[in-house]
């Protein structure tokens, strides 16, 4: 049963959706960026319905200043109270839920890593965590290496280079970056995430041709449980991606 609900957060009213089901382990979906709770291409709404059909209660919400929720949008870094309020509402509306798994993509994954403990979330599934922008406006070094490895195998790209239809300055800038080390040591977001995740069961889901995921993989030196989906879609929107994502979440929820 899908129910639209509202709940308080520091004087504002947030909007949420509960897909109720009987199991005692529930999934809290946190939206990334300024995305509303239905997700890109309604992906999170469809995912919630599928998991609830298999017995898993699922709660989604719009943080302050997004979608149907009141208040001001201060970004992921200030979303701790929103996540905690959503967890409290989830437990109140679905009292059978004894354990909550948090799932988020992009900066929602980062927010869950940082704020899950205060919210009372027991386990995490973190997709394509956001750990900052590239300072030079170029993709991550590993993404550039992969891109040019594919290009040199394509005769059409050599013809484009010979006829001047490729920006040679941009090519050299990219190649210079690609020749540097991939490691992004000392990333402050990574260090905060690592400290916050200590002792909490978690896994990472990475779209292996997505620049955000590639940057995370290059900046994260701590290993852990990493699962890769062969896709360039940040929101897992390519054919087959949704089934892969649902399977990963069902495993984490079991």
PDB file of C-alpha atoms in Angstrom:
ATOM      1  CA  UNK A   1       0.000   0.000   0.000  1.00  0.00           C
ATOM      2  CA  UNK A   2       1.404   3.420  -1.008  1.00  0.00           C
ATOM      3  CA  UNK A   3       0.673   6.305   1.323  1.00  0.00           C
ATOM      4  CA  UNK A   4       1.552  10.000   0.936  1.00  0.00           C
ATOM      5  CA  UNK A   5       2.484  11.498   4.285  1.00  0.00           C
ATOM      6  CA  UNK A   6       3.892  14.630   5.883  1.00  0.00           C
ATOM      7  CA  UNK A   7       6.134  14.953   8.925  1.00  0.00           C
ATOM      8  CA  UNK A   8       7.911  17.714  10.870  1.00  0.00           C
ATOM      9  CA  UNK A   9      11.566  18.723  10.651  1.00  0.00           C
ATOM     10  CA  UNK A  10      12.871  21.643  12.697  1.00  0.00           C
ATOM     11  CA  UNK A  11       9.716  23.716  12.245  1.00  0.00           C
ATOM     12  CA  UNK A  12       9.133  22.820   8.593  1.00  0.00           C
ATOM     13  CA  UNK A  13       6.903  20.152   7.073  1.00  0.00           C
ATOM     14  CA  UNK A  14       8.441  17.509   4.818  1.00  0.00           C
ATOM     15  CA  UNK A  15       6.621  15.345   2.274  1.00  0.00           C
ATOM     16  CA  UNK A  16       7.188  11.609   2.101  1.00  0.00           C
ATOM     17  CA  UNK A  17       5.902   8.419   0.540  1.00  0.00           C
ATOM     18  CA  UNK A  18       5.613   5.092   2.318  1.00  0.00           C
ATOM     19  CA  UNK A  19       5.239   1.848   0.387  1.00  0.00           C
ATOM     20  CA  UNK A  20       4.275  -0.344   3.319  1.00  0.00           C
ATOM     21  CA  UNK A  21       4.951  -4.072   3.528  1.00  0.00           C
ATOM     22  CA  UNK A  22       5.254  -6.639   6.339  1.00  0.00           C
ATOM     23  CA  UNK A  23       8.992  -7.263   6.672  1.00  0.00           C
ATOM     24  CA  UNK A  24      10.946  -6.007   9.675  1.00  0.00           C
ATOM     25  CA  UNK A  25      13.839  -4.618   7.583  1.00  0.00           C
ATOM     26  CA  UNK A  26      12.936  -1.445   5.702  1.00  0.00           C
ATOM     27  CA  UNK A  27      14.643   0.697   3.085  1.00  0.00           C
ATOM     28  CA  UNK A  28      15.022   4.465   3.411  1.00  0.00           C
ATOM     29  CA  UNK A  29      15.721   6.100   0.033  1.00  0.00           C
ATOM     30  CA  UNK A  30      17.445   9.486   0.187  1.00  0.00           C
ATOM     31  CA  UNK A  31      17.398  11.546  -3.017  1.00  0.00           C
ATOM     32  CA  UNK A  32      20.582  13.101  -4.355  1.00  0.00           C
ATOM     33  CA  UNK A  33      21.155  16.658  -5.550  1.00  0.00           C
ATOM     34  CA  UNK A  34      17.895  18.554  -5.970  1.00  0.00           C
ATOM     35  CA  UNK A  35      16.042  15.482  -7.165  1.00  0.00           C
ATOM     36  CA  UNK A  36      12.535  14.879  -5.839  1.00  0.00           C
ATOM     37  CA  UNK A  37      11.654  11.605  -4.162  1.00  0.00           C
ATOM     38  CA  UNK A  38      10.308   9.842  -7.264  1.00  0.00           C
ATOM     39  CA  UNK A  39      13.832   9.883  -8.725  1.00  0.00           C
ATOM     40  CA  UNK A  40      15.103  10.331 -12.270  1.00  0.00           C
ATOM     41  CA  UNK A  41      12.691   8.791 -14.796  1.00  0.00           C
ATOM     42  CA  UNK A  42      10.532   7.812 -11.761  1.00  0.00           C
ATOM     43  CA  UNK A  43      13.240   5.273 -10.988  1.00  0.00           C
ATOM     44  CA  UNK A  44      12.968   5.434  -7.207  1.00  0.00           C
ATOM     45  CA  UNK A  45       9.166   5.247  -7.244  1.00  0.00           C
ATOM     46  CA  UNK A  46       9.317   2.151  -9.462  1.00  0.00           C
ATOM     47  CA  UNK A  47      12.053   0.622  -7.304  1.00  0.00           C
ATOM     48  CA  UNK A  48      10.020   1.221  -4.137  1.00  0.00           C
ATOM     49  CA  UNK A  49       6.955  -0.438  -5.635  1.00  0.00           C
ATOM     50  CA  UNK A  50       8.980  -3.462  -6.740  1.00  0.00           C
ATOM     51  CA  UNK A  51      10.658  -3.966  -3.367  1.00  0.00           C
ATOM     52  CA  UNK A  52       7.420  -3.436  -1.446  1.00  0.00           C
ATOM     53  CA  UNK A  53       5.796  -6.040  -3.675  1.00  0.00           C
ATOM     54  CA  UNK A  54       8.426  -8.442  -2.351  1.00  0.00           C
ATOM     55  CA  UNK A  55       7.611  -7.571   1.265  1.00  0.00           C
ATOM     56  CA  UNK A  56      10.084  -4.726   1.981  1.00  0.00           C
ATOM     57  CA  UNK A  57       8.664  -1.466   3.383  1.00  0.00           C
ATOM     58  CA  UNK A  58      10.197   1.543   1.598  1.00  0.00           C
ATOM     59  CA  UNK A  59      10.184   5.194   2.676  1.00  0.00           C
ATOM     60  CA  UNK A  60      11.111   8.128   0.389  1.00  0.00           C
ATOM     61  CA  UNK A  61      11.004  11.861   1.125  1.00  0.00           C
ATOM     62  CA  UNK A  62      11.811  15.335  -0.156  1.00  0.00           C
ATOM     63  CA  UNK A  63      14.297  17.192   2.014  1.00  0.00           C
ATOM     64  CA  UNK A  64      13.659  20.801   2.996  1.00  0.00           C
ATOM     65  CA  UNK A  65      13.245  23.160   0.061  1.00  0.00           C
ATOM     66  CA  UNK A  66      12.833  20.339  -2.486  1.00  0.00           C
ATOM     67  CA  UNK A  67       9.681  19.118  -4.204  1.00  0.00           C
ATOM     68  CA  UNK A  68       6.653  19.152  -1.917  1.00  0.00           C
ATOM     69  CA  UNK A  69       8.574  19.977   1.263  1.00  0.00           C
ATOM     70  CA  UNK A  70       8.691  23.334   3.049  1.00  0.00           C
ATOM     71  CA  UNK A  71      11.769  25.238   4.129  1.00  0.00           C
ATOM     72  CA  UNK A  72      15.030  26.263   2.513  1.00  0.00           C
ATOM     73  CA  UNK A  73      17.326  23.976   0.569  1.00  0.00           C
ATOM     74  CA  UNK A  74      20.789  24.033   2.151  1.00  0.00           C
ATOM     75  CA  UNK A  75      22.172  21.060   0.226  1.00  0.00           C
ATOM     76  CA  UNK A  76      23.348  17.636   1.306  1.00  0.00           C
ATOM     77  CA  UNK A  77      25.769  18.987   3.924  1.00  0.00           C
ATOM     78  CA  UNK A  78      22.869  20.284   6.039  1.00  0.00           C
ATOM     79  CA  UNK A  79      20.508  17.352   5.491  1.00  0.00           C
ATOM     80  CA  UNK A  80      21.242  15.434   8.698  1.00  0.00           C
ATOM     81  CA  UNK A  81      18.075  16.634  10.488  1.00  0.00           C
ATOM     82  CA  UNK A  82      15.963  15.796   7.413  1.00  0.00           C
ATOM     83  CA  UNK A  83      17.271  12.228   7.339  1.00  0.00           C
ATOM     84  CA  UNK A  84      16.726  11.814  11.092  1.00  0.00           C
ATOM     85  CA  UNK A  85      13.159  13.140  10.830  1.00  0.00           C
ATOM     86  CA  UNK A  86      12.437  10.754   7.946  1.00  0.00           C
ATOM     87  CA  UNK A  87      13.721   7.783   9.965  1.00  0.00           C
ATOM     88  CA  UNK A  88      11.555   8.737  12.942  1.00  0.00           C
ATOM     89  CA  UNK A  89       8.481   9.041  10.713  1.00  0.00           C
ATOM     90  CA  UNK A  90       9.280   5.725   9.012  1.00  0.00           C
ATOM     91  CA  UNK A  91       9.497   3.902  12.329  1.00  0.00           C
ATOM     92  CA  UNK A  92       6.287   5.517  13.579  1.00  0.00           C
ATOM     93  CA  UNK A  93       4.258   4.695  10.480  1.00  0.00           C
ATOM     94  CA  UNK A  94       5.717   1.198  10.046  1.00  0.00           C
ATOM     95  CA  UNK A  95       6.207  -0.079  13.618  1.00  0.00           C
ATOM     96  CA  UNK A  96       7.113  -3.550  12.349  1.00  0.00           C
ATOM     97  CA  UNK A  97      10.411  -2.115  11.037  1.00  0.00           C
ATOM     98  CA  UNK A  98      13.234  -2.993  13.432  1.00  0.00           C
ATOM     99  CA  UNK A  99      16.180  -2.405  11.084  1.00  0.00           C
ATOM    100  CA  UNK A 100      16.616   0.310   8.444  1.00  0.00           C
ATOM    101  CA  UNK A 101      18.940   0.171   5.454  1.00  0.00           C
ATOM    102  CA  UNK A 102      19.713   3.572   3.957  1.00  0.00           C
ATOM    103  CA  UNK A 103      20.197   3.937   0.201  1.00  0.00           C
ATOM    104  CA  UNK A 104      21.280   7.052  -1.666  1.00  0.00           C
ATOM    105  CA  UNK A 105      22.944   8.052  -4.911  1.00  0.00           C
ATOM    106  CA  UNK A 106      25.527  10.811  -5.469  1.00  0.00           C
ATOM    107  CA  UNK A 107      25.547  13.392  -2.642  1.00  0.00           C
ATOM    108  CA  UNK A 108      22.694  11.514  -0.935  1.00  0.00           C
ATOM    109  CA  UNK A 109      25.150   8.639  -0.496  1.00  0.00           C
ATOM    110  CA  UNK A 110      27.629  11.094   1.010  1.00  0.00           C
ATOM    111  CA  UNK A 111      24.955  12.495   3.329  1.00  0.00           C
ATOM    112  CA  UNK A 112      23.959   9.011   4.501  1.00  0.00           C
ATOM    113  CA  UNK A 113      27.582   8.148   5.207  1.00  0.00           C
ATOM    114  CA  UNK A 114      28.001  11.300   7.297  1.00  0.00           C
ATOM    115  CA  UNK A 115      24.668  11.416   9.143  1.00  0.00           C
ATOM    116  CA  UNK A 116      23.322   7.846   9.363  1.00  0.00           C
ATOM    117  CA  UNK A 117      24.512   7.205  12.905  1.00  0.00           C
ATOM    118  CA  UNK A 118      22.626  10.122  14.464  1.00  0.00           C
ATOM    119  CA  UNK A 119      19.525   9.118  12.480  1.00  0.00           C
ATOM    120  CA  UNK A 120      19.613   5.524  13.748  1.00  0.00           C
ATOM    121  CA  UNK A 121      20.206   3.782  10.406  1.00  0.00           C
ATOM    122  CA  UNK A 122      21.805   0.364  10.839  1.00  0.00           C
ATOM    123  CA  UNK A 123      23.217  -0.385   7.369  1.00  0.00           C
ATOM    124  CA  UNK A 124      24.005   1.498   4.143  1.00  0.00           C
ATOM    125  CA  UNK A 125      24.047   1.047   0.377  1.00  0.00           C
ATOM    126  CA  UNK A 126      25.930   3.974  -1.175  1.00  0.00           C
ATOM    127  CA  UNK A 127      25.768   4.518  -4.939  1.00  0.00           C
ATOM    128  CA  UNK A 128      28.266   6.724  -6.787  1.00  0.00           C
ATOM    129  CA  UNK A 129      29.175   8.813  -3.716  1.00  0.00           C
ATOM    130  CA  UNK A 130      30.009  12.450  -4.395  1.00  0.00           C
ATOM    131  CA  UNK A 131      33.426  13.480  -3.107  1.00  0.00           C
ATOM    132  CA  UNK A 132      33.830  16.866  -4.789  1.00  0.00           C
ATOM    133  CA  UNK A 133      34.323  18.345  -8.233  1.00  0.00           C
ATOM    134  CA  UNK A 134      37.393  18.164 -10.455  1.00  0.00           C
ATOM    135  CA  UNK A 135      39.188  21.483 -10.014  1.00  0.00           C
ATOM    136  CA  UNK A 136      40.223  21.793 -13.673  1.00  0.00           C
ATOM    137  CA  UNK A 137      36.815  21.241 -15.251  1.00  0.00           C
ATOM    138  CA  UNK A 138      37.989  17.992 -16.866  1.00  0.00           C
ATOM    139  CA  UNK A 139      36.725  14.470 -16.121  1.00  0.00           C
ATOM    140  CA  UNK A 140      38.713  12.311 -13.661  1.00  0.00           C
ATOM    141  CA  UNK A 141      42.052  11.008 -14.964  1.00  0.00           C
ATOM    142  CA  UNK A 142      40.850   7.414 -15.186  1.00  0.00           C
ATOM    143  CA  UNK A 143      37.811   8.495 -17.212  1.00  0.00           C
ATOM    144  CA  UNK A 144      40.088  10.353 -19.629  1.00  0.00           C
ATOM    145  CA  UNK A 145      42.337   7.306 -19.988  1.00  0.00           C
ATOM    146  CA  UNK A 146      39.352   5.088 -20.756  1.00  0.00           C
ATOM    147  CA  UNK A 147      37.931   7.642 -23.216  1.00  0.00           C
ATOM    148  CA  UNK A 148      41.142   7.983 -25.210  1.00  0.00           C
ATOM    149  CA  UNK A 149      41.803   4.240 -25.152  1.00  0.00           C
ATOM    150  CA  UNK A 150      38.499   3.795 -26.973  1.00  0.00           C
ATOM    151  CA  UNK A 151      39.163   6.695 -29.341  1.00  0.00           C
ATOM    152  CA  UNK A 152      42.563   5.461 -30.588  1.00  0.00           C
ATOM    153  CA  UNK A 153      40.921   2.230 -31.756  1.00  0.00           C
ATOM    154  CA  UNK A 154      38.441   4.141 -33.937  1.00  0.00           C
ATOM    155  CA  UNK A 155      39.768   5.178 -37.417  1.00  0.00           C
ATOM    156  CA  UNK A 156      37.064   7.877 -37.649  1.00  0.00           C
ATOM    157  CA  UNK A 157      38.674   9.699 -34.709  1.00  0.00           C
ATOM    158  CA  UNK A 158      42.045   9.774 -36.462  1.00  0.00           C
ATOM    159  CA  UNK A 159      40.323  11.313 -39.510  1.00  0.00           C
ATOM    160  CA  UNK A 160      38.684  13.959 -37.288  1.00  0.00           C
ATOM    161  CA  UNK A 161      42.103  14.789 -35.811  1.00  0.00           C
ATOM    162  CA  UNK A 162      43.704  15.031 -39.264  1.00  0.00           C
ATOM    163  CA  UNK A 163      40.982  17.361 -40.573  1.00  0.00           C
ATOM    164  CA  UNK A 164      41.124  19.658 -37.559  1.00  0.00           C
ATOM    165  CA  UNK A 165      37.648  18.918 -36.221  1.00  0.00           C
ATOM    166  CA  UNK A 166      39.066  17.941 -32.834  1.00  0.00           C
ATOM    167  CA  UNK A 167      40.301  20.630 -30.431  1.00  0.00           C
ATOM    168  CA  UNK A 168      43.980  19.653 -30.201  1.00  0.00           C
ATOM    169  CA  UNK A 169      44.559  21.929 -27.203  1.00  0.00           C
ATOM    170  CA  UNK A 170      41.854  20.144 -25.252  1.00  0.00           C
ATOM    171  CA  UNK A 171      43.308  16.789 -26.294  1.00  0.00           C
ATOM    172  CA  UNK A 172      46.751  17.686 -24.933  1.00  0.00           C
ATOM    173  CA  UNK A 173      45.240  19.059 -21.731  1.00  0.00           C
ATOM    174  CA  UNK A 174      43.338  15.808 -21.233  1.00  0.00           C
ATOM    175  CA  UNK A 175      46.367  13.658 -22.033  1.00  0.00           C
ATOM    176  CA  UNK A 176      48.481  15.641 -19.563  1.00  0.00           C
ATOM    177  CA  UNK A 177      45.959  14.970 -16.823  1.00  0.00           C
ATOM    178  CA  UNK A 178      45.575  11.309 -17.839  1.00  0.00           C
ATOM    179  CA  UNK A 179      49.307  10.812 -17.346  1.00  0.00           C
ATOM    180  CA  UNK A 180      49.125  11.905 -13.716  1.00  0.00           C
ATOM    181  CA  UNK A 181      48.466   9.642 -10.739  1.00  0.00           C
ATOM    182  CA  UNK A 182      44.821   8.805 -10.176  1.00  0.00           C
ATOM    183  CA  UNK A 183      44.951   8.953  -6.377  1.00  0.00           C
ATOM    184  CA  UNK A 184      43.202  11.941  -4.795  1.00  0.00           C
ATOM    185  CA  UNK A 185      44.899  11.674  -1.416  1.00  0.00           C
ATOM    186  CA  UNK A 186      43.741  13.775   1.488  1.00  0.00           C
ATOM    187  CA  UNK A 187      40.260  14.464   0.103  1.00  0.00           C
ATOM    188  CA  UNK A 188      38.446  15.981   3.124  1.00  0.00           C
ATOM    189  CA  UNK A 189      35.039  14.557   2.173  1.00  0.00           C
ATOM    190  CA  UNK A 190      36.536  11.070   1.851  1.00  0.00           C
ATOM    191  CA  UNK A 191      38.218  11.358   5.228  1.00  0.00           C
ATOM    192  CA  UNK A 192      34.974  12.451   6.913  1.00  0.00           C
ATOM    193  CA  UNK A 193      33.069   9.629   5.241  1.00  0.00           C
ATOM    194  CA  UNK A 194      35.619   7.019   6.270  1.00  0.00           C
ATOM    195  CA  UNK A 195      35.504   8.111   9.900  1.00  0.00           C
ATOM    196  CA  UNK A 196      31.692   8.210   9.941  1.00  0.00           C
ATOM    197  CA  UNK A 197      31.347   4.764   8.331  1.00  0.00           C
ATOM    198  CA  UNK A 198      33.592   2.971  10.817  1.00  0.00           C
ATOM    199  CA  UNK A 199      31.647   0.120  12.406  1.00  0.00           C
ATOM    200  CA  UNK A 200      28.613   0.432  10.107  1.00  0.00           C
ATOM    201  CA  UNK A 201      27.909  -2.324   7.543  1.00  0.00           C
ATOM    202  CA  UNK A 202      27.985  -0.728   4.106  1.00  0.00           C
ATOM    203  CA  UNK A 203      28.586  -1.413   0.453  1.00  0.00           C
ATOM    204  CA  UNK A 204      29.289   0.791  -2.558  1.00  0.00           C
ATOM    205  CA  UNK A 205      27.464   0.513  -5.884  1.00  0.00           C
ATOM    206  CA  UNK A 206      29.380   2.100  -8.745  1.00  0.00           C
ATOM    207  CA  UNK A 207      28.335   2.821 -12.326  1.00  0.00           C
ATOM    208  CA  UNK A 208      31.744   2.036 -13.759  1.00  0.00           C
ATOM    209  CA  UNK A 209      31.671   4.599 -16.585  1.00  0.00           C
ATOM    210  CA  UNK A 210      30.102   7.430 -14.596  1.00  0.00           C
ATOM    211  CA  UNK A 211      32.489  10.292 -13.791  1.00  0.00           C
ATOM    212  CA  UNK A 212      31.218  10.714 -10.213  1.00  0.00           C
ATOM    213  CA  UNK A 213      31.790   7.022  -9.504  1.00  0.00           C
ATOM    214  CA  UNK A 214      35.201   7.085 -11.190  1.00  0.00           C
ATOM    215  CA  UNK A 215      36.267  10.074  -9.086  1.00  0.00           C
ATOM    216  CA  UNK A 216      35.084   8.323  -5.928  1.00  0.00           C
ATOM    217  CA  UNK A 217      36.961   5.117  -6.795  1.00  0.00           C
ATOM    218  CA  UNK A 218      40.161   7.101  -7.361  1.00  0.00           C
ATOM    219  CA  UNK A 219      39.806   9.026  -4.108  1.00  0.00           C
ATOM    220  CA  UNK A 220      38.746   6.153  -1.820  1.00  0.00           C
ATOM    221  CA  UNK A 221      41.806   4.272  -0.500  1.00  0.00           C
ATOM    222  CA  UNK A 222      40.018   2.114   2.079  1.00  0.00           C
ATOM    223  CA  UNK A 223      38.759  -0.829   0.024  1.00  0.00           C
ATOM    224  CA  UNK A 224      35.506  -2.318   1.204  1.00  0.00           C
ATOM    225  CA  UNK A 225      32.610  -3.996  -0.548  1.00  0.00           C
ATOM    226  CA  UNK A 226      32.370  -2.408  -4.002  1.00  0.00           C
ATOM    227  CA  UNK A 227      29.936  -3.642  -6.650  1.00  0.00           C
ATOM    228  CA  UNK A 228      30.192  -2.378 -10.237  1.00  0.00           C
ATOM    229  CA  UNK A 229      27.438  -2.033 -12.810  1.00  0.00           C
ATOM    230  CA  UNK A 230      28.623  -1.833 -16.413  1.00  0.00           C
ATOM    231  CA  UNK A 231      26.927   1.443 -17.300  1.00  0.00           C
ATOM    232  CA  UNK A 232      27.611   5.111 -17.928  1.00  0.00           C
ATOM    233  CA  UNK A 233      24.297   6.137 -16.344  1.00  0.00           C
ATOM    234  CA  UNK A 234      24.700   7.980 -13.053  1.00  0.00           C
ATOM    235  CA  UNK A 235      21.085   7.160 -12.164  1.00  0.00           C
ATOM    236  CA  UNK A 236      21.202   3.522 -13.381  1.00  0.00           C
ATOM    237  CA  UNK A 237      18.754   4.307 -16.188  1.00  0.00           C
ATOM    238  CA  UNK A 238      20.190   2.164 -19.019  1.00  0.00           C
ATOM    239  CA  UNK A 239      18.549  -1.149 -20.019  1.00  0.00           C
ATOM    240  CA  UNK A 240      19.325  -3.742 -17.360  1.00  0.00           C
ATOM    241  CA  UNK A 241      20.548  -1.205 -14.784  1.00  0.00           C
ATOM    242  CA  UNK A 242      17.332  -1.148 -12.758  1.00  0.00           C
ATOM    243  CA  UNK A 243      17.272  -4.940 -12.422  1.00  0.00           C
ATOM    244  CA  UNK A 244      20.917  -4.920 -11.278  1.00  0.00           C
ATOM    245  CA  UNK A 245      20.214  -2.195  -8.722  1.00  0.00           C
ATOM    246  CA  UNK A 246      17.137  -3.942  -7.349  1.00  0.00           C
ATOM    247  CA  UNK A 247      19.088  -7.199  -7.004  1.00  0.00           C
ATOM    248  CA  UNK A 248      21.864  -5.444  -5.060  1.00  0.00           C
ATOM    249  CA  UNK A 249      19.345  -3.869  -2.694  1.00  0.00           C
ATOM    250  CA  UNK A 250      17.448  -7.118  -2.147  1.00  0.00           C
ATOM    251  CA  UNK A 251      20.727  -8.754  -1.143  1.00  0.00           C
ATOM    252  CA  UNK A 252      21.551  -5.926   1.277  1.00  0.00           C
ATOM    253  CA  UNK A 253      18.065  -6.133   2.777  1.00  0.00           C
ATOM    254  CA  UNK A 254      18.133  -9.898   3.294  1.00  0.00           C
TER     255      UNK A 254
END
